[in-house]
XYZ file of C-alpha atoms in Angstrom:
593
model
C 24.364 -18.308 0.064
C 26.856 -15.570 -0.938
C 24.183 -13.387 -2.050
C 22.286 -13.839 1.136
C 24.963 -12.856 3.830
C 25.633 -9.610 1.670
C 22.259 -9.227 1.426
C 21.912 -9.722 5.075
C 24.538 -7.728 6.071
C 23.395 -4.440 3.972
C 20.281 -4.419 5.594
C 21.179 -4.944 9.132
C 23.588 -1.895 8.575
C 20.643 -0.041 6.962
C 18.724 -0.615 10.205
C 21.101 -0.132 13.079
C 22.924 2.862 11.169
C 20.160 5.291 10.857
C 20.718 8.437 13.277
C 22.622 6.455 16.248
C 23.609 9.910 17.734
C 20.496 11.506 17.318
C 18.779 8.416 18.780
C 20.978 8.688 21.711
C 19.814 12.101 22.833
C 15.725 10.254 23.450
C 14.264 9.095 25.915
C 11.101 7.427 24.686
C 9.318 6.957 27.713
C 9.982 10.182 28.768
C 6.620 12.516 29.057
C 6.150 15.221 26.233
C 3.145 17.708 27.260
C 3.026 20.430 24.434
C 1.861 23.697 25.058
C -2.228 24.369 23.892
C -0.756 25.057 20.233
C 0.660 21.846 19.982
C 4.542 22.776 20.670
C 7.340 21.470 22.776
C 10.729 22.881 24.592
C 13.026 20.338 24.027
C 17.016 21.187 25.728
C 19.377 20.191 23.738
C 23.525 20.084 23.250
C 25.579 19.917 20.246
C 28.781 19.028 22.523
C 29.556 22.909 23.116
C 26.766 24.553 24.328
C 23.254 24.233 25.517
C 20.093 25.426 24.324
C 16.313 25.276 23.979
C 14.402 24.130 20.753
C 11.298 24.368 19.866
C 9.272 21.547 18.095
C 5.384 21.111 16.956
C 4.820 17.611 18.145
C 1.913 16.997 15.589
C 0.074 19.390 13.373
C -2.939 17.980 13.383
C -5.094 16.293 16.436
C -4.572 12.629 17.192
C -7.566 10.567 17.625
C -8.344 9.246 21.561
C -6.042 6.242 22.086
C -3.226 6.713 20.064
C -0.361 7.009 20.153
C 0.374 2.790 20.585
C 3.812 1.891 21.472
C 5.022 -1.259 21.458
C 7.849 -3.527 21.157
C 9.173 -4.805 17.759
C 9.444 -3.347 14.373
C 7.448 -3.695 11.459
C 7.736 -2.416 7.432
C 5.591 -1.147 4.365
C 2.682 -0.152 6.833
C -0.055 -1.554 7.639
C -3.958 -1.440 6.220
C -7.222 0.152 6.661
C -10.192 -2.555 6.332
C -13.076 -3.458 7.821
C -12.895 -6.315 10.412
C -16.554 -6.229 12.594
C -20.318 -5.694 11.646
C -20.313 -1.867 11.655
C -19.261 0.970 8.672
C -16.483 2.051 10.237
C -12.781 1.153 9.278
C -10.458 -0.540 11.344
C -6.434 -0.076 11.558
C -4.560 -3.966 11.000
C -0.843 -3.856 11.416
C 2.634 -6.490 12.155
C 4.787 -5.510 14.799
C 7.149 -7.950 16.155
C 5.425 -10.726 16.537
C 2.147 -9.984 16.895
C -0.949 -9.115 14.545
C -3.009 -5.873 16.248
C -6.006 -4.406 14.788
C -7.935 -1.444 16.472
C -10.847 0.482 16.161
C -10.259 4.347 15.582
C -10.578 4.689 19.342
C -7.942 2.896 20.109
C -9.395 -0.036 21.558
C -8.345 -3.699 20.061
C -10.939 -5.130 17.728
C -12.557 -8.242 19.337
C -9.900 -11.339 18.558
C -7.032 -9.316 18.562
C -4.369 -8.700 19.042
C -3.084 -12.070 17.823
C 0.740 -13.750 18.455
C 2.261 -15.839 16.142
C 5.144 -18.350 17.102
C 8.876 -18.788 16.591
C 9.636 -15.598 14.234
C 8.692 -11.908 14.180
C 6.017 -11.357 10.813
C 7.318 -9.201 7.680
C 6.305 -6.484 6.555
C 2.192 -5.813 6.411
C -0.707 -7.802 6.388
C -2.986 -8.608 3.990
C -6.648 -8.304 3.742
C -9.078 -10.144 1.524
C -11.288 -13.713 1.370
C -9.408 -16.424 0.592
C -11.536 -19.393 1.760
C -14.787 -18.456 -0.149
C -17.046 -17.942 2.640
C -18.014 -14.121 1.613
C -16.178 -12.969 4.395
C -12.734 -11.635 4.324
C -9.364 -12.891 6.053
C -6.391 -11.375 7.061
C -2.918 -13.166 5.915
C 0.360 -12.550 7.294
C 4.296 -14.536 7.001
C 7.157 -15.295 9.073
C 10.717 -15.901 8.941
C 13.665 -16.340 10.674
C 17.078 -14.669 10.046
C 17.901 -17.056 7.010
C 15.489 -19.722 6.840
C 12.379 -20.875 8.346
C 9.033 -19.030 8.139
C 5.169 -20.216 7.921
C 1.896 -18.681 6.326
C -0.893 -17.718 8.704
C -4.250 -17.019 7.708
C -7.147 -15.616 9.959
C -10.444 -14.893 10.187
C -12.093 -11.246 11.457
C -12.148 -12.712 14.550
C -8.747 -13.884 15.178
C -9.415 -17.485 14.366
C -6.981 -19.885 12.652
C -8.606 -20.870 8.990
C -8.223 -24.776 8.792
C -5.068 -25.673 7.187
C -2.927 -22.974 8.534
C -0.243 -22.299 9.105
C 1.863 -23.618 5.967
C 5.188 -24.340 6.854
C 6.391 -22.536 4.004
C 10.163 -21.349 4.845
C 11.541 -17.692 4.324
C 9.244 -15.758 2.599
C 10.655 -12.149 2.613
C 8.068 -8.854 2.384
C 4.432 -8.280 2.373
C 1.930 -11.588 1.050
C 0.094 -10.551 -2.060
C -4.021 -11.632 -2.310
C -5.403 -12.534 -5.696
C -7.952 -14.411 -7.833
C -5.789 -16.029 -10.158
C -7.917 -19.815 -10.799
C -11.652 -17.556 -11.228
C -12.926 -18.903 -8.323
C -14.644 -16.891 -5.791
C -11.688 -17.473 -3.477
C -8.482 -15.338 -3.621
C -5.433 -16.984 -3.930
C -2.108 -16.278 -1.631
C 1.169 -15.272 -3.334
C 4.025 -15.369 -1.705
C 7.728 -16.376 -2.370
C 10.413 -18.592 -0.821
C 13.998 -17.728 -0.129
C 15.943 -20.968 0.149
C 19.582 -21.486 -1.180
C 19.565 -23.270 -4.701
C 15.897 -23.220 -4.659
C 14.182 -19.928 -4.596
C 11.053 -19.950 -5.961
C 7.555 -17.989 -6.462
C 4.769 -19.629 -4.824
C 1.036 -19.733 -5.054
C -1.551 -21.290 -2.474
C -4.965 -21.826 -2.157
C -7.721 -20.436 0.964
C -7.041 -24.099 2.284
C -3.266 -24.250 2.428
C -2.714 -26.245 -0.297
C -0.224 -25.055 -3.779
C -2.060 -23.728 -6.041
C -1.596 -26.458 -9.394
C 1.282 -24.989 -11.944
C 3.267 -23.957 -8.824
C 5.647 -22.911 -7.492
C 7.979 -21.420 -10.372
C 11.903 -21.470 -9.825
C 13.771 -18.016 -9.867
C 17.424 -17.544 -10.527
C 18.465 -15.890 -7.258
C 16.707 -14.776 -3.857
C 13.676 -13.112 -4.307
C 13.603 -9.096 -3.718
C 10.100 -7.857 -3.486
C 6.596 -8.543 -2.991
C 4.865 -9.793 -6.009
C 2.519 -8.174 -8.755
C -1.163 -9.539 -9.582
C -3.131 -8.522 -12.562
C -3.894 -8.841 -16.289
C -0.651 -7.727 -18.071
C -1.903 -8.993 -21.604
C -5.521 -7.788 -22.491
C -6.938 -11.426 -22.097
C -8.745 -11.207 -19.185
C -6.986 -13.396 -16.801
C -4.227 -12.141 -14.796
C -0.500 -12.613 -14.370
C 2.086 -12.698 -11.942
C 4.815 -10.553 -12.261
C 7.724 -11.264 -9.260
C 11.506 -10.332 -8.442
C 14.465 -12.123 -7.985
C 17.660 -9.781 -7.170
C 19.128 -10.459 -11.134
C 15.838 -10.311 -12.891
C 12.243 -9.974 -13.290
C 9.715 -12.603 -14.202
C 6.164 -12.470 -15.802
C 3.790 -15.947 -15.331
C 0.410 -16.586 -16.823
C -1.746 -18.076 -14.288
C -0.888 -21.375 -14.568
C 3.114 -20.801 -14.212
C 4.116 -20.439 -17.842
C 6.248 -17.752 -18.349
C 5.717 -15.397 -20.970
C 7.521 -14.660 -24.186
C 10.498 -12.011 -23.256
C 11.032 -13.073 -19.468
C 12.840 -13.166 -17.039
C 13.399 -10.016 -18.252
C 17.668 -9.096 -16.952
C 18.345 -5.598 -16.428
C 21.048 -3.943 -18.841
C 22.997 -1.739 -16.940
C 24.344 -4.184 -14.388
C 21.675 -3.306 -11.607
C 19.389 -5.502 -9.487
C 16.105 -5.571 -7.510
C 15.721 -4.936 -3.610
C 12.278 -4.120 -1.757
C 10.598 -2.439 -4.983
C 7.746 -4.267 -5.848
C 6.264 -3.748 -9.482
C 3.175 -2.086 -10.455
C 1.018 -2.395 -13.167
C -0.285 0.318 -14.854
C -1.610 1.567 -18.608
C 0.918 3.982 -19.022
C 1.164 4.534 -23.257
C -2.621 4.272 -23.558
C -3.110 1.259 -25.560
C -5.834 -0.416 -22.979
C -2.968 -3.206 -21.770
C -0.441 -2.616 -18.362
C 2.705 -2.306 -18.454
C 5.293 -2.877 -15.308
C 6.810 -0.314 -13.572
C 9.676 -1.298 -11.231
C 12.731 0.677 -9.755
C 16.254 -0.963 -9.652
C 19.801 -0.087 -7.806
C 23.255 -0.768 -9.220
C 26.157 -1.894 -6.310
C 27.855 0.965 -7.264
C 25.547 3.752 -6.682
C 22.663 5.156 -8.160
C 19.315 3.111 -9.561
C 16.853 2.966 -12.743
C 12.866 3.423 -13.216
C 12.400 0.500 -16.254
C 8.609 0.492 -17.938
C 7.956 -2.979 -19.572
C 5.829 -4.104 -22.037
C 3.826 -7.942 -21.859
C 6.932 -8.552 -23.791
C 9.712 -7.793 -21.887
C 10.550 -4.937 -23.933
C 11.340 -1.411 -22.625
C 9.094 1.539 -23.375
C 10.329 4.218 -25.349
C 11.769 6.643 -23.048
C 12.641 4.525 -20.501
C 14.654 3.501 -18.468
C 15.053 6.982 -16.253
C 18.323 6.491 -14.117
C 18.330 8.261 -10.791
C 21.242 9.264 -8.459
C 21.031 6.668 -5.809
C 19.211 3.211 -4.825
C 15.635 2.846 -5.256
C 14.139 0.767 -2.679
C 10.599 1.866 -2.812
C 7.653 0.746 -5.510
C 6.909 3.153 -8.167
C 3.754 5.694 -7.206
C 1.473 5.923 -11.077
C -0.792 8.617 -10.838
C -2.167 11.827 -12.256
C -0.234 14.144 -10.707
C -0.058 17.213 -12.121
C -3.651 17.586 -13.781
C -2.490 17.478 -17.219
C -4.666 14.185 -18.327
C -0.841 12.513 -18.601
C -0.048 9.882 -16.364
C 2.814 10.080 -14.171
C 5.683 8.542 -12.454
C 6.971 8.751 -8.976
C 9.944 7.467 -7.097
C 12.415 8.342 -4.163
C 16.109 7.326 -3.524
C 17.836 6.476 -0.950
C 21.796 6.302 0.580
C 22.984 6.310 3.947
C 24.427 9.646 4.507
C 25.306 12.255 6.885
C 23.828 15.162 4.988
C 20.373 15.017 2.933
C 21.722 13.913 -0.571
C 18.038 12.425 -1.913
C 15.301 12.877 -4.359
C 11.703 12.517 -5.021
C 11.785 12.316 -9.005
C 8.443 12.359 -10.939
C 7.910 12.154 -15.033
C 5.554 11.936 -17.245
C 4.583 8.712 -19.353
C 7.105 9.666 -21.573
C 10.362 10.155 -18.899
C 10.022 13.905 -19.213
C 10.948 15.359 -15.712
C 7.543 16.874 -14.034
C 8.033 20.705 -13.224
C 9.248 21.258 -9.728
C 10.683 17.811 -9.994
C 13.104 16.238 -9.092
C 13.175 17.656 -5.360
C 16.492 17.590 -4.428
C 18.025 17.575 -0.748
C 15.532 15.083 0.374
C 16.870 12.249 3.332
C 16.595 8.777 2.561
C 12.947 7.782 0.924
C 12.655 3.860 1.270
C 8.883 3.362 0.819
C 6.450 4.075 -1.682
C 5.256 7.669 -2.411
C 1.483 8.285 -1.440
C -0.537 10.221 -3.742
C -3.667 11.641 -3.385
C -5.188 15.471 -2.519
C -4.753 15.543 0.976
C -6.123 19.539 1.212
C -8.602 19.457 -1.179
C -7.452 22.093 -3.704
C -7.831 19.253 -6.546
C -4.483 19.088 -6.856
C -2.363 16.002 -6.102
C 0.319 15.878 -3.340
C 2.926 13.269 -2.415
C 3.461 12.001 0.616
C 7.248 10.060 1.333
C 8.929 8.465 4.378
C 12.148 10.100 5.927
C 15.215 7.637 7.762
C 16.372 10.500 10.257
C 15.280 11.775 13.557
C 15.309 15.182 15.140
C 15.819 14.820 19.143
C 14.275 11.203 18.815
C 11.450 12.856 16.611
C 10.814 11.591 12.442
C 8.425 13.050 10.007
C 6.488 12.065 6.953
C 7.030 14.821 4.389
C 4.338 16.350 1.897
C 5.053 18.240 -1.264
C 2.369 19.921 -4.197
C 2.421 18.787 -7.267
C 4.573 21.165 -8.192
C 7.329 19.744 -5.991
C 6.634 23.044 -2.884
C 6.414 21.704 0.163
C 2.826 21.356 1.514
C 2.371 24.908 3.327
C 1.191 23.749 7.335
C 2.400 20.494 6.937
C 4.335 19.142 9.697
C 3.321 15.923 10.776
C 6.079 14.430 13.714
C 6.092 10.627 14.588
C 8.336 9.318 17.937
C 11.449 7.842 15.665
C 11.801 7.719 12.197
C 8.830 6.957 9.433
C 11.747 4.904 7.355
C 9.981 2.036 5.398
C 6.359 3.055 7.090
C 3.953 3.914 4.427
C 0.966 5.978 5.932
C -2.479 4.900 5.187
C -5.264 7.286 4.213
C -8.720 7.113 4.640
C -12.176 7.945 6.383
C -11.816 5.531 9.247
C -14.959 6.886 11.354
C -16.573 7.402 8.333
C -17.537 11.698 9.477
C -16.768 12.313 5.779
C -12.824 13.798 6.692
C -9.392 12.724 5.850
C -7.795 10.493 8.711
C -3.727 9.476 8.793
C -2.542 6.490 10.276
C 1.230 6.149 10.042
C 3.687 5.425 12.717
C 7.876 5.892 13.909
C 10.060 2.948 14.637
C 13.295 2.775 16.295
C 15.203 0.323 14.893
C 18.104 -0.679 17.618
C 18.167 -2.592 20.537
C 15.323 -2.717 22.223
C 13.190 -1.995 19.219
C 9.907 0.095 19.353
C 7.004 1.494 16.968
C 5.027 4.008 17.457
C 1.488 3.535 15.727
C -0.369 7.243 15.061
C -3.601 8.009 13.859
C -4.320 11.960 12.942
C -7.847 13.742 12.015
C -7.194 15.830 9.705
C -9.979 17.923 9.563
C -10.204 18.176 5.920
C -13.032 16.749 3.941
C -12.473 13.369 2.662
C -12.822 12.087 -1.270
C -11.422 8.520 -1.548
C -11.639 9.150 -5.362
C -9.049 11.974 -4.906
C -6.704 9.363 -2.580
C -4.963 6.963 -5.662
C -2.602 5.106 -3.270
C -4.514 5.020 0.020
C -2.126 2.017 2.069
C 1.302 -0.291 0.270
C 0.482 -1.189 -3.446
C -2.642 0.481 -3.321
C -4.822 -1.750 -1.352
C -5.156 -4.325 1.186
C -4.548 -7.072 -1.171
C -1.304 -5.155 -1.875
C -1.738 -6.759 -5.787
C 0.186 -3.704 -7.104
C -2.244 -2.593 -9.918
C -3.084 1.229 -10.355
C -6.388 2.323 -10.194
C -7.905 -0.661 -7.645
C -8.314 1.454 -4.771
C -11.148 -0.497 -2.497
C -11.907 2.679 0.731
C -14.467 4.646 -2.528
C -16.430 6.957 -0.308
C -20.474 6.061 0.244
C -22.194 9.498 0.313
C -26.109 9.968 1.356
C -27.945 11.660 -1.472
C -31.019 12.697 0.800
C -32.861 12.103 3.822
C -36.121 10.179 2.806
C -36.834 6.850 3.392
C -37.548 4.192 -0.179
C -39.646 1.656 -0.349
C -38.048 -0.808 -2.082
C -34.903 -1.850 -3.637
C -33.387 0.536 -6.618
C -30.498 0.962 -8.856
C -30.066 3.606 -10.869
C -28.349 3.889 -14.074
C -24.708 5.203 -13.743
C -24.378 8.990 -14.798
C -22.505 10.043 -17.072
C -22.780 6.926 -19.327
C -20.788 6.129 -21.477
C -18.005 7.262 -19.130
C -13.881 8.093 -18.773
C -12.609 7.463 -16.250
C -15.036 7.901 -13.562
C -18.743 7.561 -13.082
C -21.609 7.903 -10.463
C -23.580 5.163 -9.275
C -26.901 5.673 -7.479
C -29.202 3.191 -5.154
C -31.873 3.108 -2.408
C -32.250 1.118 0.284
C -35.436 0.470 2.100
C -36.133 0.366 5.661
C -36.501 -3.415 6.167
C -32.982 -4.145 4.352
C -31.106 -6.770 6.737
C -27.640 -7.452 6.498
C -24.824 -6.017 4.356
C -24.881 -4.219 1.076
C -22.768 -5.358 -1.598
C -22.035 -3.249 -4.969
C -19.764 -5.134 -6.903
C -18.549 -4.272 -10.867
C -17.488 -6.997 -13.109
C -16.343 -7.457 -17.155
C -18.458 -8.312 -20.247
C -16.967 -11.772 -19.326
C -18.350 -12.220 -15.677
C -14.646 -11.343 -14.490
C -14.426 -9.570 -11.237
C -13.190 -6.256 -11.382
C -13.622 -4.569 -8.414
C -16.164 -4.645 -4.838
C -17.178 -0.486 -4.677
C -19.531 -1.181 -1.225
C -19.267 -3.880 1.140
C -21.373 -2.087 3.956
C -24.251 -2.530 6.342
C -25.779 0.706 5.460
C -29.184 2.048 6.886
C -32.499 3.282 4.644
C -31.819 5.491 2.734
C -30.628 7.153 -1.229
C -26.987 6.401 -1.632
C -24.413 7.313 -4.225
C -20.889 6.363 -5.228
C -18.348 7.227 -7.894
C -16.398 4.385 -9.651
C -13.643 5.203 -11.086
C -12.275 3.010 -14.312
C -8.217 4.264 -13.847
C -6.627 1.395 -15.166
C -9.197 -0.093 -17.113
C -9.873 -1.098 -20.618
C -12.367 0.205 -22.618
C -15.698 -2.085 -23.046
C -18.730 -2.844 -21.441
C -19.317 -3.422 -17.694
C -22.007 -4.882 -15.331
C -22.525 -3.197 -11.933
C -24.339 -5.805 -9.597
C -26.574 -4.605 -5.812
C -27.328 -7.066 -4.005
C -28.579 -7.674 -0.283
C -30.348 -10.453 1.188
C -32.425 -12.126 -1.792
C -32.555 -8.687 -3.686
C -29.480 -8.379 -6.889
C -29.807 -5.814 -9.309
C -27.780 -5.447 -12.584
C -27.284 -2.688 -14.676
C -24.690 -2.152 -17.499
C -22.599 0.459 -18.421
C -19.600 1.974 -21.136
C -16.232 2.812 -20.186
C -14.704 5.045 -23.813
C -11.347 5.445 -23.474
């Protein structure tokens, strides 16, 4: 219980600290009408004198609804999936203590917004089909201030599945969705704060705990969880946080050899969930998680399926790291990289965005120092299509009542043009990226909260303008997806591009192209006129495993192509699988590592 009231107590300040006398000086309902180039006057005092400002309220045109304030806070973001019958993508989010989802208009998908009783929701939803009907669910938590909390799970159309909710207790931060028993169900991971029994748990698409679970921890838990294959077997694991250590479960709850894994340099976990990536190159993941020490400063540890450390690691940093890792190719040199920002109250900017290589070598340009408080997880991707990855990181202060999200190159330079202003601060709001009207350019969602009495957000969604590659976006939404599993590389919103305008006959798949391929790999296939219903291209292992859904569409006739891309993978022989209606197509193909 000791641990919890600190606990506690840290992150109220955290929230009810952050720019008070900035805060002061906005008045949120107040009307803003920029000038045609997008700029406002603002008047403004520093106690002595008066004077006018000047501020771009956004740089790039918001999308026809949006804005969306509303009352309540929410963390980590939200998702981009598709909840109706059409192509397009739809925005899901928690705030307070309700569930919204809207179209890219603005307007509330049909079923929603949904209200959930007795406590606001954590952190983001969850996306993904967890009864086995084909058709995917959206799964959110609860809690109160130190106990209590339940599991809801929904369908598209805002409808209670049967056995929901669970009256689980405190689960803290964002539900994880995986297929850990290799049914066609996913499985719901959450865990359970609880004094002298905090635990990891695992439930089924009906409610019910999954058999092997839960599994004890030896203090409260700290993060989200971790879902994938850690050991080169095929099945996956479950890698979760308690604040003193870090565990590693096969599927059925037995630990493996080397864990709980207890960090050396008296530091602990808080809000940064692993990831799983193949960062030496030997074909098997390794976790990546970031650490803080009471004192000050944090660490970036690499594991092995062991528990041991990679060589190299662990890379200390100067302050707390609350955000996951960000793996990625980031600076085009075919060596996988490392991302992280810190974070410390403070009246002057005193934090970095680090980034190294797989071997703890500091990128060039990197770290960036100066940098105000980065509690999320970086987004990567090329977001202005010179091929070059940027990152994209949350900020805890405000400017007259005004946050930002900040971009920098690859090279650690700030983005030139960027300047993208929310209504409070983007702390702990990831922003999403994605084609959400599907006109083949970039769209932002991301939003501002303010975190004191009464509480708002402020949900955004910007057109870029800039063409749109989802296989140049590796961390579109929170842990890389909308099942939030935490494993680089399974990036679900893969861009569906029209090869030509004539009309098949029938039913083709093409062989991929190139073949054998590393990492990535086109995949082309008609569709005839008469084709009813949706389109699914799915890719699964030499063992009938799963791997990963590439289109899940209802897509008119016509000569379609996608790009897969393996990041993440092992080497070995795959199955790619069309099917709509009666029709299913298989054809095989090589990833060479």
């Amino acid at each position: 219980m000791k641990n919890l009231k600190v606990f506690s107590i840290l992150f109220i300040l955290v929230c009810t600290s952050i720019s008070y006398s900035q805060f002061t000086k906005f008045v949120y309902n107040q009307p803003v009408i920029p000038d045609v180039m997008g700029y406002i006057n603002v008047l403004e005092t520093d106690g002595y004198s008066t004077y006018n400002a000047v501020y771009n309220v956004d740089s790039f045109p918001l999308f026809t609804g949006f804005p969306k304030t509303f009352s309540g806070v929410g963390y980590e973001g939200g998702i981009l999936c598709n909840m109706d019958s059409d192509n397009d993508l739809e925005i899901v989010r928690n705030i307070g203590y309700t569930i919204q989802a809207w179209n890219y208009d603005g307007s509330n998908v049909p079923g929603w917004p949904v209200t959930v009783p007795t406590y606001q929701l954590e952190c983001a939803p969850s996306y993904g089909d967890v009864d086995g009907d084909g058709q995917e669910d959206i799964v959110v938590t609860n809690h109160g201030l130190t106990s209590g909390g339940f599991i809801f799970a929904y369908r598209k159309n805002g409808t209670m599945l049967p056995g929901f909710p669970v009256n689980h207790g405190y689960s803290s931060r964002t539900p994880v969705l995986a297929n850990v028993d290799n049914t066609p169900a996913l499985e719901i991971i959450v865990n359970k704060r609880q004094s002298g029994a905090n635990q990891v748990s695992i439930y089924t698409g009906t409610g019910a705990v999954l058999s092997g679970w839960p599994q004890s921890i030896n203090s409260v838990p700290a993060s989200s969880s971790a879902v994938g294959d850690i050991t080169g077997d095929g099945q996956p694991e479950i890698v979760s946080e308690s604040y003193n250590s870090l565990y590693a479960w096969d599927r059925n709850g037995n630990l493996l050899t080397g864990f709980p894994f207890t960090m050396p340099n008296s530091d602990v976990n808080s809000y940064s969930s692993p990831v799983l990536a193949d960062v030496d190159g030997d074909n098997i993941r390794e976790i990546i998680f970031g650490t803080h020490v009471s004192g000050g400063g944090g660490y970036v540890y690499i594991l092995k399926n062991n528990g041991t450390i990679l060589s190299g690691w662990p890379k200390q940093v100067n302050q707390w790291i609350y955000g996951p890792p960000a793996v990625g190719y980031i600076n085009n040199d075919n060596v996988i990289d490392i991302a992280v920002g810190d974070q410390v109250l403070s009246g002057s900017p005193m934090d970095q965005l680090n980034a190294w290589d797989k071997n703890g070598n500091s990128l060039p340009g990197f770290p960036i120092n100066s940098l105000w408080a980065i509690n999320n997880q970086v987004s990567i991707g090329d977001i202005d299509n010179d091929n070059n990855m940027e990152l994209i990181i949350d900020d805890n202060t405000q400017n007259s009542g005004r946050g930002q999200y900040h971009a920098f190159n690859h090279d650690g330079t700030p983005l030139a043009g960027w300047d993208v202003n929310v209504d409070g601060t983007t702390m702990f709001s990831m922003p999403m990226l994605g084609d959400l009207n599907r006109d083949g350019l970039m769209d932002i969602s991301g939003s501002g909260g303010i975190f004191i009495n009464p509480a708002y957000t402020f949900v955004y969604l910007w057109n870029t303008g800039i063409n749109y590659n989802a296989n140049k976006i590796v961390i579109p939404m929170f842990q890389y997806n909308s099942r939030h599993n935490g494993v680089y590389g399974d990036n679900p919103l893969v861009g569906i591009q029209p090869v030509s305008g004539s009309i098949p006959k029938k039913f083709m798949l093409m062989q991929n192209y190139p073949n054998p391929f590393n990492p990535s790999t086109k995949i082309r296939f008609l569709i005839p006129l008469n084709n009813i219903g949706k389109t699914k291209l799915i890719v699964y292992d030499i063992n009938g495993k799963f791997v990963k859904e590439i289109v899940n569409s209802e897509l008119t006739a016509g000569e379609f192509e996608v790009e897969f891309n393996a990041a993440g993978l092992s080497s070995g022989i795959y199955f790619y699988e069309l099917t709509s209606g009666n029709t299913k197509l298989v054809n095989k193909m090589i990833l060479i590592k």
